């Protein structure tokens, strides 16, 4: 679009297109890179160092206070302070990244930082002799020094050939006490795992190099179950009839396998080199992947079939990693708060927080957790998939051609993903647009789009001309026909506004109910951590303007990206996190909003927009 | 046949046809019932009590010494003393049976006698509530009081429906710490397992009621792999080429499933009620069932792929017990001494013997173990399947129509299985016939059948007429054309005699080599335990006459039936035996006969028949 700049991120080599003046932090998020900002972007912690080549705002006083002259000379900047003005290149070191930060803080010793559940060990087994004609398995187990180790049937089947292919040198793939596979020769330096976030609407897979901890590739798809209904209740209904469960399971496995194939191709890593998959998802997605009957999740009192982590051979579900590989599903909390929320709890490190901290994961449902190291309470609201583009007339997922940012000046300014002509808008643009419409007085606090005759007198002419009568109430033209790739304008309708009200109202009402549980007011919340597939693209000021979040200083709002996926990566990269996940799953209290007498009251109130900033 | 009597065994209701004058012990063996005879049939231990209705030899002095007047009045007799003269009925109490004895000696407490690896526990799970909307799995695990218990995926899939089918009453099927399946309601009293002896030639399955320990049914089939070669080396060769391994595995699984179907039908127990299968077999049969590459078993130094027990979901191999059921394969000792020998060691209780005891298992191979509680040494000889009917002109397996006993008087007397016209002869009859031919002077110690002109002068005329010139050397007519169902006579040929020499020579040579290992002579062997599918049908005097066994008093020779199968039943009925099996598998030394310089010398010598009794 006119006026956007191109920012290239290294070492990934990923580009993002943003409006000039965007923070390096925001642009990085747009490229899928989550920078760690423990201070909330206040410029006090100095964690978010990046190297910016040029095309950037001058070094400000905050940066001068935090960065040493040597750093400044090397081109280092704080991503929360540096605004990008022209096309440029930004290099993000590992130490500034959210996921790597989480992994790095695992233990005191650097050696403990990567400790995946699957591990490789290369050994040389002794050869058999007539005096000691011991079995292949016994000789290999001895070489592994394995007290209590056992070889799985799959490994036993590979054993005789693997052992003799390279003169009795081989590499064992271990999972707990099981040798799950064998490879000829020494392949210990080559080990991959994959972490999946299976959302109701979007499925994301991340390929991790478990030898280095680096992400080798990432890929996403729309959950193909969407065609069976766009929320979990519709999926449960479908799964409860006839062969529905098997059908939905086959669909998600197909999608997982498509993503696996894409990851394998992107990273040039064969799928057989992947020995473990971890998965987070809401309880229904969890049950559908495992082919567990989810029907009771939709019936009072909404019990899940299983809460705990499930570990099974991935091949049992048809998942196309190594045939002997394993699947670990993150434990759930309750029927409507699943392993994705446990992932957020881990990524946000909630169980160690001293002061009340709120994590909000905005997906098709809105799940939120408030708490401290003493107590965690979670709830779920049926926010609906509005922020993921569904139920919005021109809504779409954050993909190429989606308007992702909207700013009003004399006219509408937008940036589009992929820098192409837009074909719709995604969740972050939806929030931007609604906030700007409120500021401009085009939208009133009750959620009504004003008509051409009711607009504020000082409204710029270009904006005024975008308000047109629609099918129901008025519409706002976000992009004129000539600007889009659709052959039609992109509109924001009165119906779209109502969907935003429902979605943000549900989330906000949940937050209010949680606050009551802890008897804290807005000032008592130490931090709001915003997670979710699109969480990192939200402009905090706009989220506050529409009332999605309670009115707190925007420094208290932190973006933690797709924290559910980060949680899945954490349990993949370090098995020690699995005990933390289990504890979080057991100990987090679940609050059923439907069972609370005052929930409807909170919800009705939260649907309104704030009168002012 | 003319002159046999019919003996009915209770409570089985099984009939056996034997020659008049047979011991009750022998007749029981014929019916597949192994009576425990710790004293070797000397009449000193009194363990072999049975109730005989009538048609029996008078009570002898030995019985009068052992049995109380009260016992005698109740019709009790010693099976090792009572000879059956006419058609009669024999009742065998549990306490006299070999298998039940082995199980009964498991522990001091009667309660420990049945402790299968699969167990059932019926519970009532609490219902979920809005205050505690706990998952189905958590509520059931709590009700099971299960610290460390986990639900398998199969059980999780059954869980929601099973829980609600009968008002939250259900029965968990446990295997170690795993809940492998769930059944609605209380079905704890109904639990079955199946033990298999997979021989190179014969496959036998035994269905055990694991709630009572009783055998509910037994069934046997010829191993269909026979058509790919009649010994293990031929099977290994076939498995090493192309899809051979998969083909042979499919064949044996098909056979196992046929037997399972027969067992299920006989006992009116659905195959889904069977939750565990245990299996013994030689190392090659073990590897072929598990689809493990056996090729190195046939290559110096003959290492097995796996020695230890393998535990896998039976469904992974296509075995049609309950879809969540488990398979346990008895651990092997070496490439040519497998889990069947470990079964014999368990059944014969070799690891507790104070004095050198020899167990000989005669199947297609002959495996033997000599030892004490200090040391056990095993070896294997390629005896060939002669005693199982193969490579013998009119040889057959011990099935209906097989001559199973041969006695010479003025003419040949035989008994046939099923009391029908004979169509062949089985291993026990082969040994009988050779022994009688030696006694009659028709066969010379070198193994040559004398011609009509060379026969002893005093040989009865009817016997003399049975010696006829054959294709190679002379033949002996065991049954005249008019007596058989074949339309031809049943002959014993010079070639058959050579096969018997090879088979018995191999076994005897193995025994001699083991004796040298322990530096004992025949007098130093405390007992010879004769096992094998047909072991219990051998007449000891005849086995000694042909030199199959070293010349010891026949009271030192004990029949322990299909001890390999007994071992499989033991590890099925009582999981405690699995540790014993593992210890026996690890600690038994394997002696490779091919590696011994003097083996050929022993073998050549052992092929000859003894000059006299």
Coordinates of C-alpha atoms in Angstrom, one line a residue, chain B residues 25 77 125 137 148 191 229 355 359 370 400 419 445 520 523 562 569 575:
Chain B
X25 CA -0.8 -91.9 34.3
X77 CA -5.6 -94.9 43.4
X125 CA -16.6 -43.0 39.9
X137 CA -10.3 -39.7 33.6
X148 CA 0.9 -43.5 39.0
X191 CA -11.1 -62.3 32.8
X229 CA 10.3 -75.3 5.1
X355 CA 21.3 -82.1 42.2
X359 CA 15.3 -81.4 31.0
X370 CA 21.2 -79.6 32.5
X400 CA -7.0 -88.7 15.0
X419 CA -9.9 -95.3 18.0
X445 CA 22.2 -102.0 16.4
X520 CA 28.8 -86.2 35.8
X523 CA 24.5 -92.1 37.9
X562 CA 4.3 -79.8 27.1
X569 CA 0.6 -70.6 31.3
X575 CA 3.2 -62.3 36.8

